Coordinates of C-alpha atoms and ligand atoms in Angstrom, one line a residue:
Chain A
M15 CA 156.5 72.4 88.3
R16 CA 154.7 69.9 86.2
P17 CA 155.0 71.8 82.8
V18 CA 158.7 72.5 83.4
V19 CA 159.3 68.8 83.9
R20 CA 157.4 68.0 80.7
N21 CA 159.3 70.7 78.8
L22 CA 162.6 69.3 79.9
V23 CA 161.5 65.7 79.0
G24 CA 160.6 67.0 75.5
L25 CA 163.9 68.8 75.1
A26 CA 165.9 65.7 76.2
A27 CA 164.0 63.5 73.8
F28 CA 164.7 65.9 71.0
L29 CA 168.5 65.9 71.8
V30 CA 168.6 62.1 72.0
L31 CA 166.9 61.8 68.6
W32 CA 169.3 64.3 67.1
E33 CA 172.3 62.5 68.6
G34 CA 171.0 59.2 67.3
V35 CA 170.3 60.4 63.8
A36 CA 173.8 61.9 63.5
R37 CA 175.6 58.9 65.2
L38 CA 173.8 56.3 63.1
G39 CA 175.1 58.0 60.0
L40 CA 171.6 58.8 58.6
V41 CA 173.0 62.1 57.6
R42 CA 176.6 63.1 57.1
Q43 CA 178.2 64.4 60.3
E44 CA 179.6 67.4 58.4
D45 CA 176.0 68.4 57.6
L46 CA 174.6 67.6 61.0
P47 CA 177.1 67.1 63.8
P48 CA 175.8 65.2 66.8
A49 CA 174.0 67.1 69.6
S50 CA 176.8 66.4 72.0
V51 CA 179.4 68.0 69.8
V52 CA 177.3 71.0 69.1
L53 CA 176.5 71.5 72.8
E54 CA 180.2 71.2 73.7
Q55 CA 181.0 73.9 71.1
T56 CA 178.2 76.1 72.5
F57 CA 179.6 75.9 76.0
G58 CA 183.1 76.6 74.6
L59 CA 181.8 79.7 72.7
L60 CA 180.2 81.1 75.9
G61 CA 183.7 81.4 77.3
N62 CA 185.2 82.8 74.1
E63 CA 185.8 86.5 74.3
S64 CA 185.5 87.3 70.6
F65 CA 182.2 85.4 70.3
L66 CA 180.9 87.2 73.4
R67 CA 181.8 90.5 71.7
D68 CA 179.6 89.4 68.8
V69 CA 176.7 88.6 71.2
I70 CA 177.1 92.0 72.8
A71 CA 177.1 93.7 69.4
S72 CA 173.9 92.0 68.4
V73 CA 172.2 92.6 71.7
L74 CA 173.2 96.2 71.7
A75 CA 171.8 96.8 68.2
W76 CA 168.6 95.0 69.2
A77 CA 168.1 97.1 72.4
I78 CA 168.7 100.3 70.5
A79 CA 166.3 99.3 67.7
L80 CA 163.6 98.3 70.2
G81 CA 164.0 101.5 72.1
L82 CA 163.7 103.6 68.9
A83 CA 160.7 101.5 67.9
I84 CA 159.0 102.3 71.2
V85 CA 159.8 106.0 71.0
I86 CA 158.4 106.1 67.4
A87 CA 155.4 103.8 67.7
V88 CA 153.8 104.8 71.0
P89 CA 153.2 108.5 70.3
S90 CA 152.2 107.6 66.7
G91 CA 149.8 105.0 68.0
L92 CA 148.4 107.5 70.4
L93 CA 147.8 110.0 67.6
L94 CA 146.3 107.6 65.2
G95 CA 144.3 105.9 67.9
S96 CA 142.7 109.0 69.1
L97 CA 142.2 110.8 65.8
P98 CA 140.1 108.5 63.5
G99 CA 140.4 111.0 60.7
L100 CA 144.2 110.8 60.7
R101 CA 144.0 107.1 60.9
V102 CA 141.9 106.8 57.8
A103 CA 144.1 109.3 56.0
T104 CA 147.2 107.3 56.7
R105 CA 145.8 103.8 56.3
A106 CA 146.9 103.3 52.7
V107 CA 150.5 104.2 53.5
V108 CA 150.6 102.0 56.6
E109 CA 149.0 99.0 54.9
F110 CA 151.5 99.4 52.1
L111 CA 154.6 99.7 54.3
R112 CA 153.7 97.1 56.9
P113 CA 154.0 93.9 54.8
I114 CA 157.3 94.8 53.2
P115 CA 159.8 92.3 54.7
S116 CA 162.7 94.1 56.3
V117 CA 165.3 92.1 54.5
A118 CA 163.9 93.3 51.2
L119 CA 164.9 96.8 52.3
I120 CA 168.6 95.9 52.9
P121 CA 169.9 97.3 49.6
L122 CA 168.0 100.6 50.1
V123 CA 169.1 101.0 53.7
I124 CA 172.7 100.2 52.9
L125 CA 172.6 102.9 50.2
V126 CA 171.1 105.4 52.5
V127 CA 172.7 104.8 55.9
G128 CA 175.7 102.8 54.9
G129 CA 177.0 99.4 55.9
G130 CA 177.7 100.1 59.6
P131 CA 175.6 98.9 62.5
E132 CA 173.2 101.7 61.7
S133 CA 171.8 99.6 58.9
K134 CA 170.8 96.7 61.1
I135 CA 169.5 99.0 63.7
A136 CA 167.4 100.9 61.1
L137 CA 165.9 97.7 59.7
A138 CA 165.2 96.1 63.1
T139 CA 163.5 99.4 64.1
Y140 CA 161.4 99.3 61.0
A141 CA 160.3 95.8 61.7
A142 CA 159.7 96.4 65.4
V143 CA 157.6 99.5 64.9
W144 CA 154.5 97.7 63.5
P145 CA 153.4 95.4 66.4
I146 CA 153.8 98.2 68.9
L147 CA 152.0 100.7 66.6
Y148 CA 149.1 98.3 66.0
N149 CA 148.6 97.5 69.6
A150 CA 148.9 101.2 70.6
I151 CA 146.3 102.3 68.0
Y152 CA 144.0 99.6 69.1
A153 CA 144.4 100.4 72.8
F154 CA 144.0 104.2 72.4
D155 CA 141.0 103.7 70.2
E156 CA 139.2 101.1 72.4
I157 CA 139.3 103.2 75.6
D158 CA 136.0 103.1 77.3
P159 CA 134.3 106.5 77.1
L160 CA 132.7 106.0 80.5
L161 CA 136.3 105.9 82.0
I162 CA 137.0 109.2 80.3
D163 CA 133.7 110.7 81.6
T164 CA 134.5 109.4 85.0
A165 CA 137.8 111.2 85.0
R166 CA 136.3 114.4 83.6
S167 CA 133.6 114.3 86.2
C168 CA 136.4 114.1 88.8
G169 CA 137.6 117.4 87.5
V170 CA 140.6 116.1 85.5
S171 CA 141.6 118.2 82.5
R172 CA 141.8 116.6 79.1
A173 CA 145.6 116.8 79.1
R174 CA 145.9 115.0 82.4
I175 CA 143.4 112.4 81.3
L176 CA 146.1 111.3 78.8
A177 CA 148.5 110.6 81.6
S178 CA 146.1 109.3 84.2
V179 CA 143.7 107.3 82.1
A180 CA 144.7 106.7 78.5
L181 CA 148.3 105.7 79.2
P182 CA 147.6 103.2 82.0
H183 CA 144.7 101.8 80.0
A184 CA 146.9 101.3 77.0
A185 CA 150.0 100.1 78.8
P186 CA 149.3 96.3 78.8
F187 CA 148.4 96.3 75.1
V188 CA 151.5 98.3 74.2
F189 CA 153.5 96.0 76.3
T190 CA 152.2 93.0 74.4
G191 CA 153.3 94.8 71.2
I192 CA 156.7 95.4 72.7
R193 CA 157.1 91.7 73.5
M194 CA 156.2 90.8 69.9
S195 CA 158.6 93.4 68.6
A196 CA 161.4 92.2 70.8
A197 CA 161.3 88.8 69.1
I198 CA 161.0 90.3 65.6
G199 CA 163.8 92.8 66.3
L200 CA 166.3 90.1 67.3
I201 CA 165.5 88.0 64.2
V202 CA 166.0 91.0 62.0
V203 CA 169.3 92.0 63.6
V204 CA 170.8 88.5 63.2
S205 CA 169.4 88.1 59.7
V206 CA 170.8 91.4 58.5
E207 CA 174.2 90.5 60.0
F208 CA 174.0 87.2 58.2
I209 CA 172.7 88.5 54.8
A210 CA 174.4 91.8 54.5
G211 CA 177.5 91.1 56.6
A212 CA 178.6 93.2 59.5
A213 CA 181.7 94.1 61.5
S214 CA 180.5 91.9 64.4
G215 CA 177.4 90.1 65.6
I216 CA 176.0 86.6 66.0
G217 CA 174.8 86.6 62.4
Q218 CA 178.3 87.6 61.2
F219 CA 179.8 84.8 63.3
I220 CA 177.4 82.3 61.7
L221 CA 178.1 83.7 58.3
E222 CA 181.9 83.3 58.8
A223 CA 181.5 79.7 60.1
T224 CA 179.4 78.7 57.1
S225 CA 181.3 80.4 54.2
G226 CA 184.9 80.0 55.3
A227 CA 185.4 76.7 57.1
G228 CA 182.0 75.1 56.6
R229 CA 182.0 74.4 60.3
M230 CA 178.5 73.2 60.8
D231 CA 179.1 72.6 64.5
L232 CA 180.0 76.2 65.0
V233 CA 177.0 77.4 62.9
L234 CA 174.6 75.4 65.0
A235 CA 176.3 76.5 68.2
G236 CA 175.8 80.1 67.1
T237 CA 172.2 79.4 66.2
I238 CA 171.6 77.9 69.6
V239 CA 172.9 80.9 71.3
A240 CA 170.7 83.2 69.2
G241 CA 167.7 81.0 70.0
L242 CA 168.6 81.0 73.7
L243 CA 168.8 84.8 73.6
G244 CA 165.4 85.1 72.1
Y245 CA 164.0 82.7 74.6
L246 CA 165.4 84.6 77.6
I247 CA 164.2 87.9 76.3
N248 CA 160.7 86.7 75.7
E249 CA 160.5 84.9 79.0
G250 CA 161.9 87.9 80.9
L251 CA 159.4 90.2 79.3
E252 CA 156.5 87.8 79.9
R253 CA 157.3 87.6 83.6
L254 CA 157.7 91.4 83.8
G255 CA 154.3 91.9 82.0
R256 CA 152.6 89.4 84.3
R257 CA 153.9 91.3 87.4
M258 CA 153.2 94.8 86.1
F259 CA 149.8 94.1 84.5
R260 CA 148.2 91.6 86.8
W261 CA 145.1 93.9 87.0
H262 CA 144.7 93.5 83.2
T263 CA 145.0 89.7 82.9
V264 CA 142.7 89.2 85.8
S265 CA 140.1 91.8 85.0
T266 CA 139.8 90.9 81.4
A267 CA 139.7 87.2 82.2
E268 CA 136.8 87.9 84.5
A269 CA 135.0 90.0 82.0
M270 CA 134.9 87.0 79.6
Chain B
M13 CA 116.6 126.6 102.6
S14 CA 118.8 127.9 99.8
T15 CA 118.7 126.7 96.2
M16 CA 121.5 124.4 95.2
L17 CA 120.6 123.6 91.6
N18 CA 118.6 125.7 89.2
V19 CA 117.8 124.2 85.8
T20 CA 116.0 126.7 83.5
G21 CA 114.5 125.8 80.1
L22 CA 117.1 123.1 79.6
S23 CA 117.0 121.4 76.2
H24 CA 119.5 119.1 74.5
R25 CA 119.5 118.0 70.9
Y26 CA 121.9 115.3 69.6
G27 CA 123.1 115.8 66.0
S28 CA 121.8 118.3 63.6
G29 CA 119.7 118.5 60.5
E30 CA 118.0 115.3 59.3
N31 CA 119.4 113.2 62.1
A32 CA 118.7 115.6 64.9
H33 CA 117.3 113.9 68.0
V34 CA 115.8 116.0 70.8
A35 CA 116.6 114.1 74.0
V36 CA 115.6 116.7 76.6
N37 CA 113.0 119.4 76.0
D38 CA 112.6 122.6 78.0
L39 CA 113.1 121.3 81.5
T40 CA 112.8 123.7 84.5
F41 CA 113.2 122.7 88.1
V42 CA 115.2 123.5 91.2
V43 CA 116.9 121.3 93.9
E44 CA 117.1 122.8 97.4
T45 CA 120.2 122.4 99.5
G46 CA 120.1 119.3 101.7
E47 CA 117.4 117.6 99.6
L48 CA 117.4 114.2 98.0
A49 CA 115.5 114.6 94.8
C50 CA 114.6 111.7 92.6
I51 CA 113.9 111.9 88.9
V52 CA 111.9 109.1 87.5
G53 CA 111.3 108.6 83.8
P54 CA 110.8 105.8 81.3
S55 CA 113.9 104.3 79.9
G56 CA 115.4 106.2 77.0
C57 CA 113.6 109.4 77.8
G58 CA 116.7 111.4 78.3
K59 CA 117.6 111.0 82.0
S60 CA 121.3 110.4 81.4
T61 CA 121.4 113.3 79.0
L62 CA 119.9 115.6 81.6
L63 CA 122.5 114.5 84.2
R64 CA 125.3 114.9 81.7
C65 CA 124.2 118.5 81.0
I66 CA 124.0 119.3 84.7
S67 CA 127.4 117.8 85.4
G68 CA 129.0 119.9 82.6
L69 CA 130.1 116.8 80.7
I70 CA 128.1 118.0 77.7
E71 CA 127.0 121.5 76.9
P72 CA 123.2 121.7 76.5
T73 CA 121.9 123.1 73.2
G74 CA 119.5 125.3 75.1
G75 CA 118.7 126.7 78.5
E76 CA 120.9 127.1 81.6
V77 CA 122.1 125.3 84.6
T78 CA 123.3 127.1 87.7
L79 CA 124.9 125.5 90.8
H80 CA 124.6 127.6 94.0
G81 CA 124.2 130.6 91.7
D82 CA 127.2 129.9 89.4
R83 CA 126.4 129.1 85.8
V84 CA 127.7 125.6 84.9
T85 CA 130.0 125.7 81.8
G86 CA 132.6 123.0 82.5
V87 CA 132.6 120.3 85.1
P88 CA 132.1 122.2 88.4
E89 CA 134.7 121.7 91.2
D90 CA 132.2 120.7 93.8
L91 CA 130.1 118.2 92.0
A92 CA 130.4 114.5 91.8
V93 CA 128.7 111.8 89.6
V94 CA 128.0 108.2 90.3
F95 CA 127.3 106.2 87.1
Q96 CA 125.2 103.1 86.7
D97 CA 127.9 100.9 85.3
Y98 CA 130.2 100.7 88.3
S99 CA 132.4 98.0 86.7
R100 CA 133.3 100.3 83.8
S101 CA 133.7 103.5 85.8
L102 CA 136.3 102.2 88.3
F103 CA 139.9 102.2 87.1
P104 CA 141.0 98.6 87.1
W105 CA 144.7 99.5 87.4
L106 CA 144.2 101.4 90.7
T107 CA 143.5 99.9 94.1
V108 CA 140.2 100.7 95.8
R109 CA 142.0 103.4 97.8
Q110 CA 143.6 104.9 94.8
N111 CA 140.3 105.0 93.0
V112 CA 138.7 106.9 95.9
E113 CA 141.7 109.2 96.0
F114 CA 141.5 109.8 92.3
P115 CA 139.4 113.0 92.3
L116 CA 141.7 114.4 95.1
R117 CA 144.9 113.8 93.2
W118 CA 144.7 117.2 91.5
K119 CA 143.8 119.2 94.6
R120 CA 147.1 120.9 95.3
N121 CA 146.1 122.0 98.8
L122 CA 145.8 118.4 100.0
S123 CA 148.8 116.5 101.2
R124 CA 149.3 112.9 100.5
A125 CA 148.4 111.9 104.1
E126 CA 145.3 114.1 104.0
R127 CA 144.2 112.5 100.7
R128 CA 144.7 109.0 102.1
E129 CA 142.8 110.0 105.3
R130 CA 139.9 111.3 103.3
A131 CA 139.8 108.2 101.2
E132 CA 139.7 105.9 104.2
E133 CA 137.0 108.1 105.8
A134 CA 134.9 108.0 102.6
L135 CA 135.3 104.2 102.5
S136 CA 134.1 103.9 106.1
W137 CA 131.0 106.0 105.3
V138 CA 130.0 103.4 102.9
N139 CA 130.8 100.5 105.3
L140 CA 133.9 99.4 103.4
P141 CA 136.7 99.8 105.9
G142 CA 139.9 97.8 105.3
V143 CA 139.5 97.0 101.6
G144 CA 141.5 100.0 100.4
G145 CA 144.4 97.7 99.3
K146 CA 142.3 95.5 97.1
Y147 CA 141.5 96.0 93.4
P148 CA 138.0 96.8 92.3
W149 CA 137.7 93.5 90.3
Q150 CA 138.4 91.6 93.5
L151 CA 135.1 92.9 95.0
S152 CA 131.5 92.0 94.4
G153 CA 129.2 94.2 92.3
G154 CA 127.6 95.8 95.4
M155 CA 130.9 96.6 96.9
Q156 CA 132.2 98.1 93.7
Q157 CA 129.2 100.4 93.5
R158 CA 130.0 101.4 97.1
V159 CA 133.5 102.3 96.1
S160 CA 132.2 104.6 93.4
I161 CA 129.9 106.2 95.9
A162 CA 132.8 106.6 98.3
R163 CA 134.9 108.2 95.4
A164 CA 132.1 110.7 94.8
L165 CA 131.8 111.5 98.5
A166 CA 135.5 111.9 98.9
R167 CA 135.3 114.9 96.7
R168 CA 132.9 116.4 99.3
P169 CA 130.6 117.6 96.6
A170 CA 128.0 120.3 97.1
L171 CA 125.8 118.3 94.7
L172 CA 125.9 114.6 94.1
L173 CA 124.4 113.3 90.9
M174 CA 123.5 109.6 90.5
D175 CA 122.5 108.0 87.3
E176 CA 120.5 104.8 88.1
P177 CA 123.2 103.9 90.6
F178 CA 121.5 100.7 91.8
A179 CA 120.1 99.4 88.5
S180 CA 122.8 96.8 88.0
V181 CA 122.9 95.1 91.4
D182 CA 120.7 92.3 92.8
A183 CA 117.6 93.2 94.8
Q184 CA 119.1 92.4 98.2
T185 CA 122.1 94.6 97.6
R186 CA 119.9 97.3 96.1
F187 CA 118.0 97.5 99.4
E188 CA 121.2 97.7 101.4
L189 CA 122.6 100.4 99.1
E190 CA 119.4 102.4 99.2
D191 CA 119.4 102.5 103.0
L192 CA 123.1 103.3 103.0
L193 CA 122.6 106.2 100.7
R194 CA 119.8 107.6 102.8
S195 CA 121.8 107.3 106.0
V196 CA 124.8 109.0 104.4
Q197 CA 122.6 111.7 103.1
V198 CA 121.0 112.3 106.5
A199 CA 124.4 112.2 108.3
H200 CA 126.1 114.7 106.0
G201 CA 123.1 116.8 104.9
S202 CA 124.2 116.1 101.3
T203 CA 122.3 117.4 98.3
I204 CA 121.6 114.5 95.9
L205 CA 119.9 114.3 92.6
L206 CA 119.2 110.7 91.7
V207 CA 117.8 109.4 88.4
T208 CA 116.0 106.1 88.2
H209 CA 113.5 104.3 86.1
D210 CA 112.2 102.5 89.1
I211 CA 109.0 104.0 90.6
D212 CA 109.3 102.3 94.0
E213 CA 112.9 103.4 94.4
S214 CA 112.1 107.0 93.5
V215 CA 109.4 107.2 96.2
Y216 CA 111.4 105.2 98.8
L217 CA 114.5 107.3 98.5
G218 CA 113.3 110.8 97.6
D219 CA 112.3 113.8 99.6
R220 CA 110.8 114.8 96.3
V221 CA 110.0 113.0 93.0
L222 CA 110.1 114.7 89.6
V223 CA 108.3 112.6 87.0
L224 CA 109.5 112.8 83.4
S225 CA 107.5 112.1 80.3
K226 CA 108.6 109.8 77.4
S227 CA 111.2 111.1 75.0
P228 CA 111.9 114.0 74.7
A229 CA 111.8 114.4 78.5
R230 CA 109.5 117.0 80.0
I231 CA 108.5 117.4 83.6
V232 CA 105.1 115.9 84.2
A233 CA 104.9 116.4 87.9
D234 CA 106.9 117.5 90.9
L235 CA 105.7 115.7 94.0
P236 CA 106.8 116.1 97.6
V237 CA 107.3 112.8 99.3
D238 CA 105.2 112.8 102.5
L239 CA 107.1 110.1 104.4
P240 CA 109.2 110.3 107.6
P241 CA 112.9 110.9 107.1
E242 CA 113.7 107.5 108.6
R243 CA 112.7 104.9 106.0
D244 CA 112.5 101.2 106.4
Q245 CA 112.5 98.7 103.6
I246 CA 109.5 96.8 105.0
T247 CA 107.3 99.2 107.0
T248 CA 107.8 102.2 104.7
R249 CA 106.9 100.2 101.6
E250 CA 103.7 99.0 103.4
S251 CA 102.6 102.4 104.5
K252 CA 99.5 104.0 103.0
N253 CA 101.4 107.1 102.0
F254 CA 104.0 105.1 100.1
V255 CA 101.4 103.0 98.3
S256 CA 99.3 105.9 97.2
L257 CA 102.3 108.0 96.1
R258 CA 103.7 105.1 94.1
G259 CA 100.3 104.7 92.4
E260 CA 100.2 108.4 91.6
V261 CA 103.7 108.3 90.1
A262 CA 102.8 105.2 88.1
R263 CA 99.7 106.8 86.7
L264 CA 101.6 110.0 85.8
L265 CA 104.3 107.9 84.0
H266 CA 101.8 105.9 82.0
G267 CA 99.7 109.0 81.2
G268 CA 102.8 111.1 80.5
G269 CA 103.1 110.0 76.9
D270 CA 99.5 110.8 76.1
A271 CA 99.8 114.4 77.2
P272 CA 99.6 116.8 74.2
E273 CA 103.0 116.9 72.5
Q274 CA 104.8 120.2 72.4
A275 CA 105.8 121.3 68.9
P276 CA 108.1 118.4 67.9
T277 CA 111.4 119.6 66.7
G278 CA 113.1 117.4 64.1
E279 CA 111.7 114.0 64.7
P280 CA 108.1 112.8 64.4
A281 CA 106.3 112.2 67.6
D282 CA 105.9 108.5 68.1
T283 CA 103.2 107.9 70.7
T284 CA 102.6 104.3 69.7
E285 CA 106.0 103.2 71.0
P286 CA 105.4 100.8 73.9
S287 CA 106.4 102.2 77.3
T288 CA 109.2 100.2 78.9
L289 CA 108.5 100.9 82.6
A290 CA 109.9 98.9 85.4
Ligands
ATP304 N1 125.6 110.6 72.2 C1 124.4 110.5 71.6 N2 124.2 110.7 70.3 C2 122.9 110.6 69.8 N3 121.8 110.3 70.5 C3 122.0 110.0 71.8 C4 123.3 110.0 72.4 N4 123.1 109.7 73.7 C5 121.8 109.4 73.9 N5 121.1 109.6 72.7 C6 119.7 109.4 72.5 O1 119.0 110.3 73.4 C7 117.9 109.7 74.0 C8 118.0 109.8 75.4 O2 119.1 109.0 75.9 P1 119.5 109.0 77.4 O3 120.6 108.0 77.5 O4 119.6 110.3 78.0 O5 118.2 108.3 78.0 P2 118.0 107.6 79.4 O6 116.7 108.1 79.9 O7 119.1 107.8 80.3 O8 117.9 106.1 79.0 P3 118.1 104.8 79.9 O9 117.0 104.6 80.8 O10 118.3 103.7 78.9 O11 119.4 105.0 80.7 C9 117.9 108.2 73.5 O12 116.9 108.1 72.4 C10 119.3 108.0 72.9 O13 119.2 107.2 71.8
MG305 MG1 120.5 106.4 81.2

């Protein structure tokens, strides 16, 4: 309970500071509306049907992108992790592609797949592939040969070792990658909506509030919802991971 | 008595050309059914390599292994291995019971209930009833090694291979596990081939002791152990037979490296290397 209380105290202090800065006129209220106003707008938005549609559009794009990234990255990671030759052969390509920021690919993607929701899904998938791929390669490469020998000496065929030893061993590492990718994917979805424009989405809502009316309170309210979403996703995945992979956290902590 | 294991002219060379390393050289011996045979040899002499060849985990570069008359090509159905490093050979994501059931998972003729029953039975043989629901990392080192012994026994192997199974536990636990192994072996008439670098352990546990030379491993002697089947950590170790046999094994081990080398294949014979005997 203690850390929760401390977090809440920190949050409250931040809001009070924000409110004070805005109310005392240290910055123009059009630039930074007081916290109370923004929070009120946020609650208002949560009951607003068209805004909720934007949220659903973003979340849907995010979920599809994350799913695609998992489907692409896990088998690739398995291949690259277990075949060092292939890993060396593809290293140059991977190291070239990985640092390219997704937003830099927006023009290319819009040209190739068009301006619909496919473009944000494609870019978020691209960005989300890397953490999962890296963790999967590491996990499949690091597997203890004694564990494989143990399985083989139990009469398990090589194909079944994949399912019964390699996958369970790699699962917690892959899951860590998925958690990182989940956060990155959401950022990319909202950024692409904001930068490239979209039919709907949180980023599109923020873009509209900025460019048309210059409604800073709505911009910040939309940002808070996006942040909240990211927080909830991460928190949910973290809890899920702790429950599913208790053996991993405990046994690696003990090994150290 | 019938022959369980027949090893003929077994050699194994790692690598090829310049970097070739002969780990095992022309080993020939048999293990009879129901026997507990110990192989003792200096560390690094090729003991693990020998067991890996017998268990079908690697294919020897020369010679032949047969298990109850069948030539070993892959991992045989009725063979089990216990490795030295118990903490790395138990699956951390499986409970103790699931670990013990692991080799039975792929036997189609066993129902779920039968598998579970066999696992519990094997756990009771090693005095570990009631821990099936725990995870390996929740147990002490000695208990973990018992779990891997139970896992091997659950397979009901015709031959049980053990690679320095007690080298990583403390002395007290080691005594307990040695006695446990002997009582399990007597109770089930199991055939066991156990590898160790500990002279005392080989004599205390074995019905027979095979002494290996320094690398590449050759058999220097094959000694029957003239001790009663019931052993006791204190009285057996004090007995005259035990002490003289232990001395004999020690002399053979130390002298083993000075025996005339057979034609060295690949690497130069290094007889100045200090022997690292326990
Ligand atoms: N996979 C391998 N590739 C190349 N050389 C190997 C390999 N495994 C073992 N060796 C070498 O073969 C020799 C015998 O190794 P092995 O592990 O069989 O000895 P050991 O008697 O079991 O040693 P220890 O007492 O340390 O367990 C050693 O010199 C080792 O370096
Ligand atoms: Mg060894």
